[in-house]
Short mmCIF file of C-alpha atoms in Angstrom, two decimals:
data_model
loop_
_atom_site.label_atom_id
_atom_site.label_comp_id
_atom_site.label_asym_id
_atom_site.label_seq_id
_atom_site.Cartn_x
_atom_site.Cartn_y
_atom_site.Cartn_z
CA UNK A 1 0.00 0.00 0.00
CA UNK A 2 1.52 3.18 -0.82
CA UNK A 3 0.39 6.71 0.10
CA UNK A 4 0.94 9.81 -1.57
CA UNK A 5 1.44 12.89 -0.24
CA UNK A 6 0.92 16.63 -2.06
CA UNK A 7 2.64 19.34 -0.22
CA UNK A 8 1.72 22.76 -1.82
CA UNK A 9 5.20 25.15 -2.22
CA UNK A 10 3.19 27.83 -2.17
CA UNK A 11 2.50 28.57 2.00
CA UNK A 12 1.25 31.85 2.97
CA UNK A 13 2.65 33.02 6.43
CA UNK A 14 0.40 36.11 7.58
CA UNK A 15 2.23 39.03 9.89
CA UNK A 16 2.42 38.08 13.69
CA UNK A 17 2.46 41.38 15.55
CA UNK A 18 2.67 40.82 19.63
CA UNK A 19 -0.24 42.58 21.19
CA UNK A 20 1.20 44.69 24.28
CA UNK A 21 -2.28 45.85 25.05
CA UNK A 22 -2.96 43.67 28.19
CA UNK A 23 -3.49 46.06 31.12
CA UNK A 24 -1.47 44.19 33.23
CA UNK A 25 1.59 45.06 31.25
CA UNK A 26 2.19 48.22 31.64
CA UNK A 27 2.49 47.61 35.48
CA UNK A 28 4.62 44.79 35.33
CA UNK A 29 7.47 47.21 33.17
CA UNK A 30 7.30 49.78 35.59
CA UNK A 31 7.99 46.93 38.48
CA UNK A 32 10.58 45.52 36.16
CA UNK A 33 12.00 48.88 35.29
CA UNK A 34 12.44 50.24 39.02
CA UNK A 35 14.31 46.55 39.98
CA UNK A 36 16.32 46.52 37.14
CA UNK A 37 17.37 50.52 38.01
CA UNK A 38 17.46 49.84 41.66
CA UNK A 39 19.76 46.83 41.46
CA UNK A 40 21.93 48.67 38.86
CA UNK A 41 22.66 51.87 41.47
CA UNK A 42 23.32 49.26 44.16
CA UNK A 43 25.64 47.75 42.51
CA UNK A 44 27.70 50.44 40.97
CA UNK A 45 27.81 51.93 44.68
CA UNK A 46 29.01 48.64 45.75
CA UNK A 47 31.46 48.56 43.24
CA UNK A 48 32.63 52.19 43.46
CA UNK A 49 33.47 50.89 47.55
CA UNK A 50 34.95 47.91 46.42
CA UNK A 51 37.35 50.08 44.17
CA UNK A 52 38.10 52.67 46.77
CA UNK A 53 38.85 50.59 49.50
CA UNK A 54 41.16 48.71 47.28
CA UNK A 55 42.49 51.84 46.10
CA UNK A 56 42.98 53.91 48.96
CA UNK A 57 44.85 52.62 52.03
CA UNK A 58 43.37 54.96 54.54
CA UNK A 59 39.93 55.02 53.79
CA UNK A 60 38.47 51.90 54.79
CA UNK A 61 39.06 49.37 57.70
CA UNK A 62 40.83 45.86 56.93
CA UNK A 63 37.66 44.25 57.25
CA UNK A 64 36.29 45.80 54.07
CA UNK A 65 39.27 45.71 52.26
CA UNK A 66 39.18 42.04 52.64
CA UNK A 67 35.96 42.09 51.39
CA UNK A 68 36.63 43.97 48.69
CA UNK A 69 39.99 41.90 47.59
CA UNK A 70 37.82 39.05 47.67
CA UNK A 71 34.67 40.07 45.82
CA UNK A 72 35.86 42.71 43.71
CA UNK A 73 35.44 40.02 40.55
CA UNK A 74 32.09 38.86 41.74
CA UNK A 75 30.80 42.34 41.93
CA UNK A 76 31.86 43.08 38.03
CA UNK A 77 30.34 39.63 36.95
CA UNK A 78 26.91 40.76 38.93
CA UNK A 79 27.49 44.72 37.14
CA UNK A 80 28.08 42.92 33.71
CA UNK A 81 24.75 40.98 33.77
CA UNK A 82 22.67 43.11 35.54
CA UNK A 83 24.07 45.36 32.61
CA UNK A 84 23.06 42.79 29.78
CA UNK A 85 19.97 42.09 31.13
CA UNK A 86 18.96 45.91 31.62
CA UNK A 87 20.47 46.28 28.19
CA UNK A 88 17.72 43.39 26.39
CA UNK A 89 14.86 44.79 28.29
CA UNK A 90 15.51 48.26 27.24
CA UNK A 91 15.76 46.89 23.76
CA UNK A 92 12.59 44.37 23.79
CA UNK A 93 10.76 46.05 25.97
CA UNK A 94 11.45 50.22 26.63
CA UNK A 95 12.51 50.79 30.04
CA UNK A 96 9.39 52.67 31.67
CA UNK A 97 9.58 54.02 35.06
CA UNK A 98 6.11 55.86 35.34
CA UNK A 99 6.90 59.27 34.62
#
């Protein structure tokens, strides 16, 4: 028994457009917005007393230049993909902080 199939060449793919209009949405990128913003500032301020501390002798104790020497490379892998990810939502999505 053999079967034939016809497959048509000829496929018409219409336009997908995402709809955005859900009311919900518009909340959930201002909630995304302020974390993404929020964690970005904390982390540049930890990183700016990471670098000073490492930098300066006198300005911090030994206790947070230890902490620094040993996270200093965890707090630019954080600052890089909070970075990214701030980056691709800005991109897909608008940042949107309810002004």
């Amino acid at each position: 028994m053999r079967f034939t199939q016809i497959i048509s060449a000829d496929v018409e793919v219409p336009d997908i457009q995402p709809d955005f209009s859900a009311p919900f949405f518009q909340g959930l990128q201002v909630v995304a917005s302020y974390i993404l913003g929020g964690a970005l500032i904390v982390v540049l301020i930890m990183l700016i007393v990471a670098a000073s501390a490492l930098a300066f002798r006198g300005l911090a104790s030994d206790h947070v230049r230890s902490w620094a020497g040993a996270n200093i490379v965890w707090i630019f892998v954080a600052a890089a993909c909070l970075g990214a990810v701030s980056g691709l939502f800005n991109w897909f999505v608008n940042f949107d902080f309810g002004f």
